[in-house]
Amino acid sequence: MKRKGLLLALFSALLVLLTGCNQLAVLNPKGPVAKTQSQVIIFSILTMAFILLVVYTLYIYMLTKYRASKAAPDYEPPHVEGSKWLEITWITIPIIIVAVLSVVTVRSTSAVEKVPEGYEDQKPLVIYAASSNWKWHFSYPEEGIETVNYVNFPTNRPIEFRLYSFGPITSFWIPQLAGQKYAMSDMVNTLNIVAEHEGSYMGKNSNFSGEGFAHMEFEALAMTPSKYDEWVKEVKDTASELTEPEFDKLLETAHVGRQTYTSTHLAFRPAPEGENAGHHHGGENGAVEESGQTEMDHSTMDHSEMDMTESSEHGAHN
């Protein structure tokens, strides 16, 4: 009785705690990308729940049907041959489950990598999202402005985030709008989202990147196109220009608040894409590597020129 009472108390406490929880952000999507991912998560949960239900039902049935009996000690059960159809059944069912989940996963992954359906004809708003220890820098090349630790964008318009890092690998994630994607130092990853509802959404770094990892949260504010245009105009009228020394100071400072500038760091510290791909931008290591590569190139050229000169002289002598 005491054990039953304890289990009942624990179960009641669990129910109270669960009823007080807010809806999970990933299951409360506010855009088509997050909606696709939410549907995949729910489908996977229901599939696994159905499998558990079947397994536990069979488990209880087997325990009941083949439980110990009062047969004589010398009783020997009759020999039963295996069934090939049972073997085929319990091999085929897992294959079907894995195949279905694989198809759903591949199709949804392909869908979220593209501009959401219905928005293909619109020009996306490009926002460069760069991480540094431990903050986020958002550059708007179209508007010529930059923000730190917050990002604003219009609703019902495709947003193309171009992700990279000025430090360790991080993971850009706005749970109610899209899944996470990595930001790395030597390449740019692209994340497409659309916000179909106005609101303030939590963004964060979902990849552990050091002691300041817990502070790498930012606000993603989706606003109507008219309000977005007003905000851009206000920034251009009131914010100060972002200079290279100011940006270097930002990189060196571990924690800063929300910042706004009327220019971007892309002019003097471009993203690692195109000609800049493969280089460590913004660090002493990058300068050393580029310097070393330049010296090696010059050395190679010098040796090539010497060989050509010697070959020319040898030909003239002959």
Coordinates of N, CA and C in Angstrom, one line a residue, residues 40-189:
V40 N 7.2 16.7 -38.9 CA 8.1 15.5 -38.9 C 8.3 15.0 -37.4
I41 N 8.5 15.9 -36.5 CA 8.8 15.6 -35.1 C 7.5 14.8 -34.6
I42 N 6.3 15.4 -34.8 CA 5.1 14.8 -34.3 C 4.9 13.4 -34.9
F43 N 5.1 13.3 -36.3 CA 5.0 12.0 -36.9 C 5.9 11.0 -36.4
S44 N 7.1 11.4 -36.1 CA 8.1 10.5 -35.5 C 7.7 10.0 -34.1
I45 N 7.2 11.0 -33.3 CA 6.8 10.6 -32.0 C 5.6 9.6 -32.0
L46 N 4.6 9.9 -32.9 CA 3.5 9.0 -33.0 C 3.9 7.6 -33.5
T47 N 4.8 7.6 -34.4 CA 5.3 6.3 -34.9 C 5.9 5.5 -33.8
M48 N 6.8 6.1 -33.0 CA 7.5 5.5 -31.9 C 6.5 5.1 -30.8
A49 N 5.5 5.9 -30.6 CA 4.5 5.6 -29.5 C 3.7 4.3 -30.0
F50 N 3.4 4.3 -31.2 CA 2.6 3.1 -31.7 C 3.5 1.8 -31.6
I51 N 4.8 1.9 -31.9 CA 5.7 0.8 -31.8 C 5.8 0.3 -30.3
L52 N 5.9 1.3 -29.4 CA 6.0 0.9 -28.0 C 4.7 0.3 -27.5
L53 N 3.5 0.8 -28.0 CA 2.2 0.2 -27.6 C 2.1 -1.2 -28.1
V54 N 2.6 -1.5 -29.3 CA 2.5 -2.9 -29.8 C 3.5 -3.8 -29.0
V55 N 4.7 -3.3 -28.7 CA 5.7 -4.1 -28.0 C 5.2 -4.4 -26.6
Y56 N 4.7 -3.4 -25.9 CA 4.3 -3.6 -24.5 C 3.0 -4.5 -24.5
T57 N 2.1 -4.4 -25.5 CA 1.0 -5.3 -25.5 C 1.4 -6.7 -25.7
L58 N 2.3 -7.0 -26.6 CA 2.8 -8.3 -26.8 C 3.5 -8.8 -25.6
Y59 N 4.3 -8.0 -25.0 CA 5.0 -8.3 -23.8 C 4.1 -8.8 -22.7
I60 N 3.0 -8.1 -22.4 CA 2.0 -8.4 -21.4 C 1.3 -9.7 -21.8
Y61 N 1.0 -9.9 -23.1 CA 0.3 -11.1 -23.5 C 1.2 -12.3 -23.3
M62 N 2.5 -12.2 -23.7 CA 3.4 -13.3 -23.5 C 3.6 -13.7 -22.0
L63 N 3.7 -12.7 -21.2 CA 3.9 -12.9 -19.7 C 2.6 -13.7 -19.2
T64 N 1.5 -13.3 -19.7 CA 0.2 -13.9 -19.2 C 0.0 -15.3 -19.7
K65 N 0.2 -15.5 -21.0 CA -0.1 -16.8 -21.6 C 1.0 -17.8 -21.3
Y66 N 2.2 -17.4 -21.2 CA 3.3 -18.4 -20.9 C 3.9 -18.3 -19.5
R67 N 3.1 -17.9 -18.6 CA 3.5 -17.7 -17.2 C 3.7 -19.1 -16.6
A68 N 4.4 -19.2 -15.5 CA 4.7 -20.5 -14.8 C 3.4 -21.2 -14.4
S69 N 3.3 -22.5 -14.6 CA 2.1 -23.2 -14.3 C 2.5 -24.3 -13.2
K70 N 1.4 -25.1 -12.8 CA 1.6 -26.1 -11.8 C 1.8 -27.5 -12.4
A71 N 2.5 -27.5 -13.6 CA 2.8 -28.7 -14.2 C 3.7 -29.6 -13.4
A72 N 3.7 -30.9 -13.7 CA 4.6 -31.8 -13.0 C 6.1 -31.4 -13.2
P73 N 7.0 -31.7 -12.2 CA 8.4 -31.3 -12.4 C 9.0 -32.0 -13.6
D74 N 8.6 -33.2 -14.0 CA 9.2 -33.9 -15.1 C 8.5 -33.6 -16.4
Y75 N 7.6 -32.6 -16.4 CA 6.9 -32.3 -17.7 C 7.8 -31.7 -18.7
E76 N 7.7 -32.2 -19.9 CA 8.5 -31.6 -21.0 C 7.5 -31.1 -22.1
P77 N 7.6 -29.8 -22.4 CA 6.7 -29.2 -23.4 C 7.0 -29.8 -24.8
P78 N 6.0 -29.9 -25.6 CA 6.2 -30.5 -27.0 C 7.1 -29.6 -27.8
H79 N 7.9 -30.2 -28.6 CA 8.8 -29.5 -29.5 C 8.0 -28.8 -30.6
V80 N 8.3 -27.5 -30.8 CA 7.6 -26.7 -31.9 C 8.6 -26.2 -32.9
E81 N 8.3 -26.5 -34.1 CA 9.2 -26.0 -35.2 C 9.0 -24.5 -35.3
G82 N 10.1 -23.8 -35.8 CA 10.0 -22.3 -36.0 C 9.1 -22.0 -37.2
S83 N 8.6 -20.8 -37.3 CA 7.7 -20.4 -38.3 C 8.4 -19.4 -39.2
K84 N 8.5 -19.8 -40.5 CA 9.2 -18.9 -41.4 C 8.4 -17.6 -41.6
W85 N 7.1 -17.7 -41.5 CA 6.3 -16.5 -41.7 C 6.5 -15.5 -40.6
L86 N 6.6 -16.0 -39.3 CA 6.9 -15.1 -38.2 C 8.3 -14.5 -38.4
E87 N 9.2 -15.3 -38.9 CA 10.6 -14.7 -39.1 C 10.5 -13.6 -40.1
I88 N 9.8 -13.8 -41.2 CA 9.7 -12.8 -42.3 C 8.9 -11.6 -41.7
T89 N 7.9 -11.8 -40.9 CA 7.1 -10.7 -40.4 C 8.0 -9.8 -39.5
W90 N 8.7 -10.3 -38.5 CA 9.4 -9.4 -37.6 C 10.7 -8.9 -38.2
I91 N 11.1 -9.4 -39.4 CA 12.2 -8.8 -40.1 C 11.7 -7.7 -41.1
T92 N 10.5 -7.9 -41.7 CA 10.0 -7.0 -42.6 C 9.4 -5.7 -42.0
I93 N 8.8 -5.8 -40.8 CA 8.2 -4.7 -40.1 C 9.2 -3.6 -39.8
P94 N 10.4 -3.9 -39.2 CA 11.4 -2.9 -38.9 C 11.9 -2.2 -40.2
I95 N 12.1 -3.0 -41.3 CA 12.5 -2.5 -42.5 C 11.5 -1.4 -43.0
I96 N 10.3 -1.8 -43.0 CA 9.2 -0.8 -43.4 C 9.3 0.5 -42.6
I97 N 9.4 0.3 -41.3 CA 9.4 1.5 -40.4 C 10.6 2.4 -40.7
V98 N 11.8 1.8 -40.8 CA 13.0 2.6 -41.1 C 12.8 3.3 -42.5
A99 N 12.3 2.5 -43.5 CA 12.1 3.1 -44.8 C 11.2 4.3 -44.8
V100 N 10.0 4.2 -44.1 CA 9.1 5.3 -44.0 C 9.7 6.5 -43.4
L101 N 10.4 6.3 -42.2 CA 11.0 7.4 -41.5 C 12.1 8.0 -42.4
S102 N 12.8 7.2 -43.1 CA 13.9 7.7 -44.0 C 13.3 8.6 -45.1
V103 N 12.3 8.2 -45.7 CA 11.6 8.9 -46.8 C 11.1 10.3 -46.3
V104 N 10.5 10.2 -45.1 CA 9.9 11.5 -44.5 C 11.1 12.4 -44.2
T105 N 12.1 11.9 -43.6 CA 13.3 12.7 -43.2 C 14.0 13.4 -44.4
V106 N 14.2 12.6 -45.5 CA 14.9 13.1 -46.7 C 14.0 14.2 -47.4
R107 N 12.7 13.9 -47.5 CA 11.8 14.9 -48.2 C 11.8 16.2 -47.4
S108 N 11.6 16.1 -46.1 CA 11.5 17.3 -45.2 C 12.8 18.1 -45.2
T109 N 14.0 17.3 -45.2 CA 15.3 18.0 -45.2 C 15.5 18.8 -46.5
S110 N 15.1 18.1 -47.6 CA 15.2 18.8 -48.9 C 14.3 20.0 -49.0
A111 N 13.1 19.9 -48.4 CA 12.1 21.0 -48.4 C 12.6 22.2 -47.6
V112 N 13.2 22.0 -46.5 CA 13.6 23.2 -45.6 C 14.9 23.8 -46.1
E113 N 15.6 23.2 -47.0 CA 16.9 23.8 -47.5 C 16.5 24.8 -48.6
K114 N 15.3 24.7 -49.2 CA 14.9 25.7 -50.2 C 14.2 26.8 -49.6
V115 N 13.9 27.8 -50.5 CA 13.0 28.9 -50.1 C 11.6 28.3 -50.0
P116 N 10.9 28.6 -48.9 CA 9.6 27.9 -48.6 C 8.6 28.1 -49.8
E117 N 7.8 27.0 -50.0 CA 6.9 27.0 -51.1 C 5.9 28.2 -51.0
G118 N 5.7 28.8 -52.1 CA 4.8 30.0 -52.2 C 5.5 31.3 -52.1
Y119 N 6.9 31.3 -51.8 CA 7.7 32.5 -51.7 C 8.8 32.5 -52.7
E120 N 8.8 31.6 -53.6 CA 10.0 31.5 -54.5 C 10.1 32.7 -55.4
D121 N 9.0 33.4 -55.7 CA 9.1 34.6 -56.6 C 9.5 35.9 -56.0
Q122 N 9.6 35.9 -54.6 CA 10.0 37.1 -53.9 C 11.5 37.2 -53.8
K123 N 12.0 38.4 -53.8 CA 13.4 38.6 -53.5 C 13.7 38.4 -52.0
P124 N 14.6 37.5 -51.7 CA 14.9 37.4 -50.2 C 15.7 38.5 -49.6
L125 N 15.4 38.8 -48.4 CA 16.3 39.7 -47.6 C 17.5 39.0 -47.1
V126 N 18.7 39.4 -47.5 CA 19.9 38.7 -47.1 C 20.4 39.4 -45.8
I127 N 20.6 38.5 -44.8 CA 21.2 39.0 -43.6 C 22.4 38.1 -43.2
Y128 N 23.5 38.7 -43.1 CA 24.7 37.9 -42.6 C 24.7 37.8 -41.1
A129 N 24.7 36.6 -40.6 CA 24.7 36.3 -39.1 C 26.0 35.7 -38.7
A130 N 26.9 36.5 -38.1 CA 28.2 36.1 -37.7 C 28.3 36.0 -36.2
S131 N 28.9 34.9 -35.7 CA 29.0 34.8 -34.2 C 30.4 35.0 -33.8
S132 N 30.6 35.5 -32.6 CA 31.9 35.7 -32.0 C 31.7 35.5 -30.5
N133 N 32.8 35.3 -29.8 CA 32.7 35.0 -28.4 C 32.3 36.2 -27.6
W134 N 31.1 36.2 -27.0 CA 29.9 35.3 -27.2 C 28.8 36.2 -27.5
K135 N 28.6 36.5 -28.8 CA 27.6 37.4 -29.3 C 27.3 37.1 -30.8
W136 N 26.3 37.8 -31.3 CA 25.8 37.6 -32.7 C 25.9 39.0 -33.4
H137 N 26.4 39.0 -34.6 CA 26.5 40.2 -35.4 C 25.6 40.0 -36.6
F138 N 24.7 40.9 -36.9 CA 23.7 40.8 -38.0 C 24.0 41.9 -39.0
S139 N 24.4 41.6 -40.2 CA 24.7 42.6 -41.2 C 23.7 42.6 -42.3
Y140 N 23.1 43.8 -42.6 CA 22.1 43.9 -43.6 C 22.8 44.7 -44.8
P141 N 23.4 44.0 -45.8 CA 24.0 44.7 -46.9 C 23.1 45.5 -47.8
E142 N 21.8 45.1 -47.9 CA 20.8 45.8 -48.7 C 20.5 47.1 -48.1
E143 N 20.4 47.2 -46.7 CA 20.1 48.4 -46.0 C 21.4 49.2 -45.6
G144 N 22.5 48.5 -45.5 CA 23.7 49.1 -45.1 C 23.7 49.4 -43.6
I145 N 23.1 48.5 -42.8 CA 23.1 48.7 -41.3 C 23.6 47.4 -40.7
E146 N 23.8 47.4 -39.4 CA 24.3 46.2 -38.6 C 23.8 46.3 -37.2
T147 N 23.4 45.1 -36.7 CA 23.0 45.1 -35.3 C 23.7 44.0 -34.6
V148 N 23.8 44.1 -33.3 CA 24.4 43.1 -32.4 C 23.4 42.6 -31.4
N149 N 23.3 41.3 -31.3 CA 22.5 40.6 -30.3 C 21.0 40.8 -30.5
Y150 N 20.6 41.2 -31.7 CA 19.1 41.2 -32.0 C 19.0 41.4 -33.5
V151 N 17.9 40.9 -34.1 CA 17.7 40.9 -35.5 C 16.3 41.2 -35.8
N152 N 16.0 42.1 -36.7 CA 14.6 42.5 -37.1 C 14.4 42.1 -38.6
F153 N 13.3 41.7 -38.9 CA 13.0 41.4 -40.3 C 11.5 41.4 -40.6
P154 N 11.1 41.6 -41.8 CA 9.7 41.7 -42.2 C 9.0 40.4 -42.2
T155 N 7.7 40.4 -42.0 CA 6.9 39.1 -42.1 C 6.6 38.9 -43.6
N156 N 6.2 37.6 -43.9 CA 5.8 37.2 -45.2 C 6.8 37.5 -46.3
R157 N 8.0 37.5 -46.0 CA 9.1 37.7 -47.0 C 10.2 36.7 -46.7
P158 N 10.7 36.0 -47.7 CA 11.8 35.1 -47.4 C 13.1 35.8 -46.9
I159 N 13.6 35.2 -45.9 CA 14.9 35.8 -45.2 C 16.0 34.7 -45.5
E160 N 17.1 35.2 -46.0 CA 18.2 34.3 -46.3 C 19.4 34.7 -45.3
F161 N 19.5 33.9 -44.3 CA 20.6 34.1 -43.3 C 21.8 33.4 -43.9
R162 N 22.9 34.1 -43.9 CA 24.2 33.6 -44.3 C 25.1 33.5 -43.0
L163 N 25.4 32.3 -42.6 CA 26.0 32.1 -41.3 C 27.5 31.8 -41.4
Y164 N 28.3 32.4 -40.5 CA 29.7 32.1 -40.3 C 30.1 32.6 -39.0
S165 N 31.4 32.3 -38.6 CA 31.8 32.5 -37.3 C 33.2 33.2 -37.2
F166 N 33.4 34.0 -36.2 CA 34.7 34.6 -36.0 C 35.4 33.9 -34.9
G167 N 34.9 32.8 -34.5 CA 35.6 32.0 -33.4 C 35.2 30.5 -33.6
P168 N 34.9 29.8 -32.5 CA 34.6 28.4 -32.6 C 33.2 28.2 -33.3
I169 N 33.0 26.9 -33.7 CA 31.7 26.6 -34.4 C 30.6 26.8 -33.5
T170 N 29.6 27.5 -34.0 CA 28.3 27.8 -33.2 C 27.2 27.3 -34.1
S171 N 26.0 27.3 -33.5 CA 24.8 26.8 -34.2 C 23.7 27.9 -34.1
F172 N 23.2 28.4 -35.2 CA 22.2 29.4 -35.2 C 20.9 28.7 -35.2
W173 N 20.0 29.2 -34.2 CA 18.7 28.5 -34.1 C 17.6 29.5 -33.6
I174 N 16.5 29.6 -34.4 CA 15.3 30.2 -33.9 C 14.2 29.2 -33.9
P175 N 14.0 28.5 -32.8 CA 13.1 27.3 -32.8 C 11.7 27.5 -33.5
Q176 N 11.1 28.6 -33.3 CA 9.8 28.8 -33.9 C 9.7 29.1 -35.3
L177 N 10.9 29.3 -35.9 CA 11.0 29.7 -37.4 C 11.8 28.7 -38.2
A178 N 12.7 28.0 -37.6 CA 13.6 27.1 -38.4 C 14.4 26.3 -37.5
G179 N 15.0 25.2 -38.0 CA 15.9 24.4 -37.3 C 17.3 25.0 -37.2
Q180 N 18.2 24.4 -36.4 CA 19.5 24.9 -36.2 C 20.4 24.6 -37.4
K181 N 21.4 25.5 -37.6 CA 22.4 25.3 -38.7 C 23.7 25.9 -38.2
Y182 N 24.8 25.2 -38.5 CA 26.1 25.6 -38.0 C 26.7 26.8 -38.7
A183 N 27.4 27.6 -37.9 CA 28.2 28.7 -38.4 C 29.7 28.4 -38.1
M184 N 30.5 28.4 -39.2 CA 31.9 28.1 -39.1 C 32.8 29.2 -39.6
S185 N 34.0 29.1 -39.3 CA 34.9 30.2 -39.6 C 35.4 30.3 -41.0
D186 N 35.4 29.2 -41.8 CA 36.0 29.3 -43.1 C 35.0 29.0 -44.2
M187 N 33.7 29.2 -43.9 CA 32.7 29.0 -45.0 C 31.4 29.6 -44.5
V188 N 30.5 29.8 -45.5 CA 29.2 30.4 -45.2 C 28.1 29.3 -45.4
N189 N 27.2 29.1 -44.4 CA 26.1 28.3 -44.6 C 24.8 29.1 -44.7

